[in-house]
XYZ file of N, CA and C in Angstrom:
549
model
N 0.341 5.527 6.369
C -1.083 5.321 6.550
C -1.823 6.534 5.997
N -2.787 6.277 5.178
C -3.566 7.351 4.568
C -4.475 8.007 5.605
N -4.752 9.262 5.353
C -5.664 10.023 6.215
C -6.845 10.457 5.360
N -8.064 10.166 5.854
C -9.254 10.605 5.133
C -9.417 12.098 5.368
N -9.584 12.856 4.279
C -9.791 14.298 4.360
C -11.273 14.586 4.558
N -12.110 14.014 3.695
C -13.557 14.242 3.778
C -14.275 13.245 2.887
N -15.484 12.904 3.288
C -16.340 12.128 2.399
C -16.784 13.036 1.261
N -16.889 12.483 0.052
C -17.261 13.289 -1.111
C -18.540 12.799 -1.764
N -19.109 11.764 -1.250
C -20.336 11.231 -1.826
C -21.327 10.902 -0.734
N -22.529 10.560 -1.129
C -23.551 10.206 -0.132
C -23.218 8.865 0.524
N -23.845 8.576 1.662
C -23.654 7.258 2.278
C -24.011 6.157 1.282
N -23.406 4.997 1.456
C -23.603 3.903 0.497
C -24.937 3.194 0.674
N -25.569 3.353 1.816
C -26.903 2.796 2.070
C -27.846 3.929 2.443
N -29.116 3.704 2.221
C -30.132 4.671 2.621
C -31.028 4.044 3.683
N -31.831 4.873 4.313
C -32.815 4.395 5.281
C -33.730 3.364 4.617
N -34.127 3.629 3.392
C -35.019 2.720 2.668
C -34.351 1.369 2.407
N -33.050 1.378 2.089
C -32.314 0.122 1.883
C -32.334 -0.722 3.154
N -32.054 -0.087 4.276
C -32.009 -0.802 5.557
C -33.406 -1.281 5.929
N -34.424 -0.469 5.708
C -35.803 -0.873 6.012
C -36.194 -2.110 5.212
N -35.855 -2.113 3.927
C -36.168 -3.264 3.068
C -35.459 -4.515 3.577
N -34.192 -4.382 3.965
C -33.437 -5.525 4.466
C -34.005 -6.028 5.789
N -34.478 -5.108 6.629
C -35.055 -5.474 7.936
C -36.506 -5.916 7.820
N -37.096 -5.751 6.627
C -38.507 -6.064 6.386
C -39.413 -5.232 7.300
N -39.110 -3.938 7.357
C -39.837 -2.965 8.169
C -40.151 -1.773 7.268
N -41.268 -1.131 7.491
C -41.609 0.076 6.740
C -40.654 1.200 7.136
N -40.168 1.979 6.171
C -39.212 3.049 6.489
C -39.690 4.005 7.580
N -40.985 4.332 7.584
C -41.484 5.264 8.591
C -41.478 4.666 9.999
N -41.341 3.336 10.108
C -41.289 2.691 11.420
C -39.882 2.639 12.001
N -38.889 3.064 11.226
C -37.505 3.073 11.706
C -37.164 4.425 12.318
N -36.252 4.404 13.247
C -35.762 5.636 13.854
C -34.662 6.192 12.938
N -34.996 7.252 12.205
C -34.094 7.819 11.198
C -32.716 8.146 11.773
N -32.671 8.798 12.930
C -31.386 9.203 13.518
C -30.512 7.987 13.833
N -31.125 6.914 14.304
C -30.364 5.696 14.608
C -29.790 5.083 13.335
N -30.623 4.948 12.308
C -30.183 4.307 11.065
C -29.141 5.155 10.346
N -29.442 6.446 10.145
C -28.560 7.300 9.353
C -27.365 7.829 10.130
N -27.497 7.945 11.447
C -26.418 8.524 12.246
C -25.530 7.523 12.947
N -26.010 6.277 13.097
C -25.233 5.277 13.833
C -25.002 4.015 12.998
N -26.077 3.408 12.549
C -25.953 2.083 11.920
C -25.248 2.149 10.565
N -25.691 3.019 9.672
C -25.053 3.086 8.344
C -23.594 3.511 8.460
N -23.266 4.586 9.202
C -21.839 4.915 9.347
C -21.057 3.805 10.052
N -21.697 3.130 10.995
C -21.008 2.061 11.729
C -20.635 0.876 10.864
N -21.574 0.392 10.050
C -21.250 -0.763 9.202
C -20.302 -0.357 8.074
N -20.406 0.887 7.624
C -19.475 1.371 6.595
C -18.052 1.395 7.147
N -17.887 1.936 8.341
C -16.573 1.979 8.987
C -16.051 0.578 9.260
N -16.938 -0.314 9.680
C -16.538 -1.701 9.936
C -16.003 -2.347 8.657
N -16.689 -2.149 7.545
C -16.238 -2.728 6.268
C -14.923 -2.100 5.825
N -14.773 -0.779 6.002
C -13.521 -0.121 5.624
C -12.359 -0.629 6.466
N -12.604 -0.814 7.744
C -11.556 -1.315 8.633
C -11.173 -2.750 8.279
N -12.156 -3.558 7.978
C -11.910 -4.972 7.674
C -11.199 -5.155 6.338
N -11.506 -4.296 5.355
C -10.970 -4.488 4.002
C -9.758 -3.635 3.664
N -9.599 -2.490 4.318
C -8.546 -1.557 3.915
C -8.932 -0.780 2.665
N -10.180 -0.910 2.249
C -10.679 -0.238 1.051
C -11.657 0.857 1.452
N -11.747 1.876 0.618
C -12.743 2.919 0.826
C -14.092 2.365 0.380
N -15.070 2.431 1.240
C -16.416 1.989 0.883
C -17.207 3.205 0.390
N -17.367 4.187 1.254
C -18.036 5.432 0.858
C -17.005 6.323 0.168
N -17.344 6.899 -0.989
C -16.368 7.761 -1.673
C -15.859 8.875 -0.763
N -14.539 9.032 -0.761
C -13.893 10.032 0.090
C -12.586 10.454 -0.554
N -12.031 11.538 -0.031
C -10.721 12.019 -0.467
C -9.713 11.673 0.636
N -8.560 11.180 0.213
C -7.508 10.741 1.130
C -6.194 11.415 0.783
N -5.279 11.423 1.751
C -3.918 11.879 1.487
C -2.950 10.866 2.095
N -1.989 10.444 1.285
C -0.899 9.560 1.716
C 0.375 10.389 1.752
N 1.246 10.105 2.687
C 2.564 10.722 2.677
C 3.560 9.641 2.276
N 4.269 9.900 1.186
C 5.220 8.937 0.642
C 6.638 9.352 0.988
N 7.365 8.519 1.747
C 8.786 8.809 1.947
C 9.542 8.591 0.637
N 10.772 9.050 0.583
C 11.556 8.905 -0.659
C 11.734 7.453 -1.075
N 11.620 6.534 -0.137
C 11.817 5.118 -0.464
C 10.674 4.544 -1.303
N 9.540 5.225 -1.378
C 8.428 4.759 -2.208
C 8.674 5.215 -3.639
N 8.924 4.263 -4.506
C 9.194 4.594 -5.899
C 7.932 4.659 -6.739
N 8.121 4.994 -7.983
C 7.014 5.002 -8.939
C 6.411 3.605 -8.987
N 5.098 3.526 -8.993
C 4.420 2.231 -9.029
C 4.069 1.694 -7.660
N 4.319 2.471 -6.604
C 3.971 2.038 -5.247
C 2.451 2.074 -5.066
N 1.934 1.241 -4.160
C 0.493 1.204 -3.908
C 0.050 2.401 -3.073
N -1.163 2.834 -3.317
C -1.803 3.807 -2.443
C -2.331 3.028 -1.233
N -2.353 3.675 -0.072
C -2.714 2.963 1.159
C -4.146 2.463 1.191
N -5.070 3.194 0.613
C -6.479 2.821 0.659
C -6.874 2.188 -0.665
N -7.525 1.034 -0.591
C -7.979 0.353 -1.790
C -9.166 1.046 -2.425
N -9.395 0.786 -3.696
C -10.494 1.317 -4.486
C -10.284 2.782 -4.876
N -9.012 3.211 -4.984
C -8.711 4.568 -5.460
C -9.088 4.668 -6.927
N -9.664 5.807 -7.315
C -10.075 5.974 -8.705
C -9.601 7.270 -9.345
N -9.021 8.195 -8.574
C -8.555 9.454 -9.169
C -7.482 10.083 -8.292
N -6.381 10.512 -8.925
C -5.361 11.280 -8.219
C -5.744 12.750 -8.351
N -5.872 13.428 -7.220
C -6.260 14.838 -7.211
C -5.034 15.716 -7.399
N -3.996 15.465 -6.605
C -2.752 16.226 -6.745
C -1.626 15.527 -5.997
N -0.410 15.880 -6.391
C 0.789 15.413 -5.707
C 1.574 16.657 -5.319
N 2.015 16.699 -4.057
C 2.777 17.843 -3.553
C 4.053 17.332 -2.894
N 5.115 18.130 -2.979
C 6.380 17.810 -2.320
C 6.379 18.525 -0.961
N 6.810 17.803 0.078
C 6.919 18.394 1.413
C 8.312 19.007 1.531
N 8.360 20.290 1.837
C 9.628 21.018 1.977
C 10.163 20.885 3.403
N 11.413 21.258 3.611
C 12.060 21.107 4.915
C 11.319 21.830 6.039
N 10.677 22.950 5.726
C 9.960 23.702 6.764
C 8.542 23.165 7.004
N 8.162 22.096 6.311
C 6.843 21.501 6.487
C 5.803 21.999 5.506
N 6.100 23.070 4.797
C 5.165 23.555 3.781
C 5.246 22.617 2.570
N 4.333 22.782 1.640
C 4.315 21.919 0.455
C 4.270 22.757 -0.812
N 4.733 22.147 -1.900
C 4.652 22.781 -3.210
C 4.099 21.761 -4.193
N 3.309 22.217 -5.167
C 2.730 21.282 -6.132
C 3.796 20.670 -7.041
N 3.568 19.444 -7.421
C 4.416 18.728 -8.378
C 3.674 18.724 -9.707
N 4.363 19.048 -10.778
C 3.711 19.104 -12.088
C 4.008 17.875 -12.951
N 4.757 16.928 -12.397
C 5.069 15.705 -13.153
C 3.778 14.944 -13.447
N 3.658 14.390 -14.650
C 2.453 13.605 -14.958
C 2.419 12.320 -14.126
N 1.227 11.868 -13.834
C 1.032 10.628 -13.089
C 0.086 9.716 -13.856
N 0.151 8.446 -13.523
C -0.778 7.460 -14.080
C -1.233 6.563 -12.945
N -2.539 6.428 -12.783
C -3.101 5.571 -11.746
C -3.436 4.222 -12.361
N -2.803 3.193 -11.865
C -3.070 1.829 -12.326
C -4.059 1.208 -11.339
N -5.288 1.019 -11.793
C -6.337 0.475 -10.925
C -6.442 -1.025 -11.112
N -6.273 -1.740 -10.015
C -6.442 -3.185 -10.006
C -7.670 -3.513 -9.157
N -8.027 -4.775 -9.065
C -9.214 -5.177 -8.303
C -9.109 -4.772 -6.835
N -7.959 -4.998 -6.219
C -7.821 -4.744 -4.792
C -7.085 -3.452 -4.469
N -6.098 -3.113 -5.265
C -5.240 -1.975 -4.957
C -5.050 -1.103 -6.193
N -4.574 0.112 -5.926
C -4.227 1.025 -7.015
C -2.776 1.439 -6.839
N -2.078 1.611 -7.960
C -0.657 1.934 -7.961
C -0.456 3.271 -8.659
N 0.366 4.125 -8.068
C 0.641 5.428 -8.657
C 1.986 5.387 -9.366
N 1.955 5.680 -10.654
C 3.164 5.687 -11.473
C 3.509 7.118 -11.890
N 4.788 7.388 -11.970
C 5.307 8.646 -12.511
C 6.047 8.264 -13.793
N 5.412 8.395 -14.967
C 6.006 7.932 -16.226
C 7.389 8.512 -16.524
N 7.680 9.729 -16.073
C 8.993 10.334 -16.344
C 9.917 10.237 -15.135
N 9.575 9.395 -14.178
C 10.398 9.217 -12.983
C 9.795 9.912 -11.764
N 9.962 9.283 -10.624
C 9.402 9.823 -9.389
C 10.147 11.078 -8.974
N 9.428 12.145 -8.644
C 10.096 13.361 -8.167
C 10.792 13.094 -6.821
N 11.903 13.752 -6.564
C 12.618 13.528 -5.300
C 11.865 14.139 -4.115
N 12.198 13.656 -2.927
C 11.649 14.205 -1.694
C 10.439 13.444 -1.186
N 9.971 13.889 -0.023
C 8.756 13.332 0.563
C 7.570 13.923 -0.200
N 6.635 13.061 -0.583
C 5.482 13.503 -1.364
C 4.182 13.305 -0.589
N 3.249 14.211 -0.816
C 1.879 14.036 -0.347
C 1.028 13.748 -1.573
N 0.349 12.608 -1.545
C -0.495 12.200 -2.660
C -1.947 12.291 -2.194
N -2.693 13.136 -2.869
C -4.111 13.325 -2.542
C -4.921 12.621 -3.624
N -5.863 11.763 -3.209
C -6.625 10.987 -4.185
C -8.031 10.702 -3.677
N -8.873 10.263 -4.610
C -10.249 9.881 -4.296
C -10.368 8.376 -4.385
N -11.148 7.815 -3.478
C -11.361 6.373 -3.468
C -12.773 6.071 -2.986
N -13.308 4.975 -3.445
C -14.637 4.515 -3.042
C -15.006 3.304 -3.870
N -15.681 2.362 -3.257
C -16.010 1.120 -3.946
C -17.171 1.319 -4.923
N -17.102 0.625 -6.033
C -18.195 0.583 -7.003
C -19.095 -0.582 -6.587
N -20.233 -0.265 -5.971
C -21.114 -1.312 -5.456
C -21.808 -2.090 -6.570
N -21.912 -1.512 -7.752
C -22.481 -2.248 -8.889
C -21.533 -3.364 -9.318
N -20.243 -3.087 -9.282
C -19.241 -4.076 -9.677
C -18.941 -5.068 -8.555
N -19.301 -4.711 -7.327
C -19.032 -5.556 -6.158
C -20.315 -5.722 -5.340
N -21.314 -6.431 -5.870
C -22.605 -6.526 -5.184
C -22.523 -7.240 -3.830
N -21.540 -8.099 -3.653
C -21.383 -8.776 -2.363
C -21.093 -7.802 -1.239
N -20.403 -6.706 -1.560
C -20.091 -5.690 -0.548
C -21.379 -5.039 -0.070
N -22.250 -4.712 -1.006
C -23.541 -4.118 -0.633
C -24.347 -5.085 0.228
N -24.364 -6.350 -0.137
C -25.085 -7.352 0.637
C -24.501 -7.461 2.042
N -23.165 -7.457 2.156
C -22.505 -7.509 3.470
C -22.953 -6.319 4.317
N -22.954 -5.130 3.724
C -23.373 -3.925 4.455
C -24.825 -4.049 4.912
N -25.701 -4.502 4.034
C -27.116 -4.632 4.387
C -27.337 -5.672 5.482
N -26.669 -6.807 5.376
C -26.828 -7.842 6.400
C -26.339 -7.347 7.758
N -25.227 -6.643 7.767
C -24.710 -6.129 9.038
C -25.558 -4.982 9.569
N -26.126 -4.168 8.693
C -27.015 -3.093 9.133
C -28.280 -3.677 9.761
N -28.835 -4.712 9.146
C -30.033 -5.345 9.701
C -29.733 -5.985 11.051
N -28.583 -6.613 11.163
C -28.195 -7.214 12.444
C -27.997 -6.139 13.499
N -27.335 -5.048 13.124
C -27.121 -3.955 14.071
C -28.451 -3.348 14.506
N -29.422 -3.289 13.610
C -30.733 -2.758 13.984
C -31.455 -3.713 14.928
N -31.433 -4.979 14.599
C -32.138 -5.974 15.414
C -31.548 -6.098 16.815
N -30.228 -6.043 16.903
C -29.536 -6.212 18.188
C -28.789 -4.923 18.510
N -29.560 -3.870 18.791
C -28.988 -2.541 19.003
C -28.211 -2.421 20.304
N -28.482 -3.272 21.241
C -27.791 -3.213 22.528
C -26.652 -4.222 22.519
N -25.726 -4.052 23.437
C -24.586 -4.966 23.452
C -24.937 -6.326 24.045
N -26.004 -6.406 24.819
C -26.418 -7.685 25.386
C -27.919 -7.846 25.192
N -28.335 -9.054 24.846
C -29.747 -9.354 24.688
C -30.083 -10.415 25.728
N -30.840 -10.033 26.735
C -31.163 -10.949 27.833
C -32.071 -12.068 27.349
N -31.730 -13.289 27.769
C -32.576 -14.434 27.494
C -32.543 -14.936 26.060
N -31.675 -14.449 25.246
C -31.603 -14.873 23.851
C -30.197 -15.353 23.541
N -30.119 -16.455 22.857
C -28.824 -16.937 22.398
C -28.684 -16.513 20.948
N -27.631 -15.797 20.661
C -27.389 -15.347 19.294
C -26.414 -16.292 18.620
N -26.809 -16.837 17.506
C -25.917 -17.677 16.722
C -25.524 -16.887 15.484
N -24.274 -16.562 15.377
C -23.774 -15.766 14.261
C -23.536 -16.649 13.047
N -23.836 -16.097 11.864
C -23.459 -16.803 10.650
C -21.940 -16.942 10.645
N -21.420 -17.992 10.043
C -19.956 -18.145 10.023
C -19.272 -16.917 9.431
N -18.254 -16.435 10.134
C -17.524 -15.257 9.684
C -16.950 -15.425 8.297
N -16.501 -16.628 7.990
C -15.912 -16.845 6.665
C -16.951 -16.662 5.564
N -18.210 -17.013 5.844
C -19.277 -16.807 4.857
C -19.530 -15.326 4.646
N -19.722 -14.597 5.729
C -20.020 -13.168 5.622
C -18.842 -12.396 5.052
N -17.651 -12.656 5.585
C -16.491 -11.882 5.174
C -16.046 -12.187 3.756
N -16.432 -13.342 3.225
C -16.082 -13.650 1.834
C -16.742 -12.665 0.875
N -17.809 -12.011 1.309
C -18.470 -11.014 0.474
C -17.610 -9.772 0.282
N -16.604 -9.601 1.133
C -15.701 -8.457 1.040
C -14.386 -8.801 0.346
N -14.184 -10.070 0.013
C -12.918 -10.498 -0.588
C -12.565 -9.745 -1.862
N -13.560 -9.354 -2.638
C -13.272 -8.714 -3.925
C -12.651 -7.329 -3.782
N -12.649 -6.773 -2.559
C -12.052 -5.450 -2.360
C -11.054 -5.410 -1.216
N -10.802 -6.530 -0.540
C -9.912 -6.538 0.615
C -8.449 -6.401 0.187
N -7.798 -5.361 0.698
C -6.402 -5.091 0.384
C -5.549 -6.111 1.139
N -4.573 -6.750 0.480
C -3.729 -7.729 1.155
C -2.831 -7.079 2.199
N -2.440 -7.841 3.235
C -1.513 -7.296 4.236
C -0.209 -6.866 3.570
N 0.426 -5.835 4.140
C 1.615 -5.280 3.501
C 2.883 -5.474 4.303
N 2.983 -6.513 5.109
C 4.256 -6.762 5.775
C 4.528 -8.198 5.923
């Protein structure tokens, strides 16, 4: 399982994006709620649902020796390998100088070692994040969920019946980046 090291880019939505989707003036929104709760919340929800990086971030995967050249990276939408390191017996690491090639597919990315996979347990550090221009449905999914989260900020709404859009309709907007199950 990959571990996120740090986000490397700005959030994928802005206060203005959410205001436009909610049909509210930006100055009428509570900035801390939108930027500190709603945008990170829907981003995390999409990442959890798809297995893909939504907001650009740096990740590290630990590859046991059984992972050969051409194995998938754990997080979808990887676009750059930063470095590969070998884990030594004492837990320290050393850099690997073998060339790598990242094969980017629609849902997953595969790391190849053209001259053969180096022996040992490897740590693969890479960058990943969805291209929202190439996947406009993902942006729409984020905006729709952000607007819903803003409208229904509490866990219960007294006296109101909420009818959710069919999950298959909403979630189909994430299909273009959803990583397939791996077992």
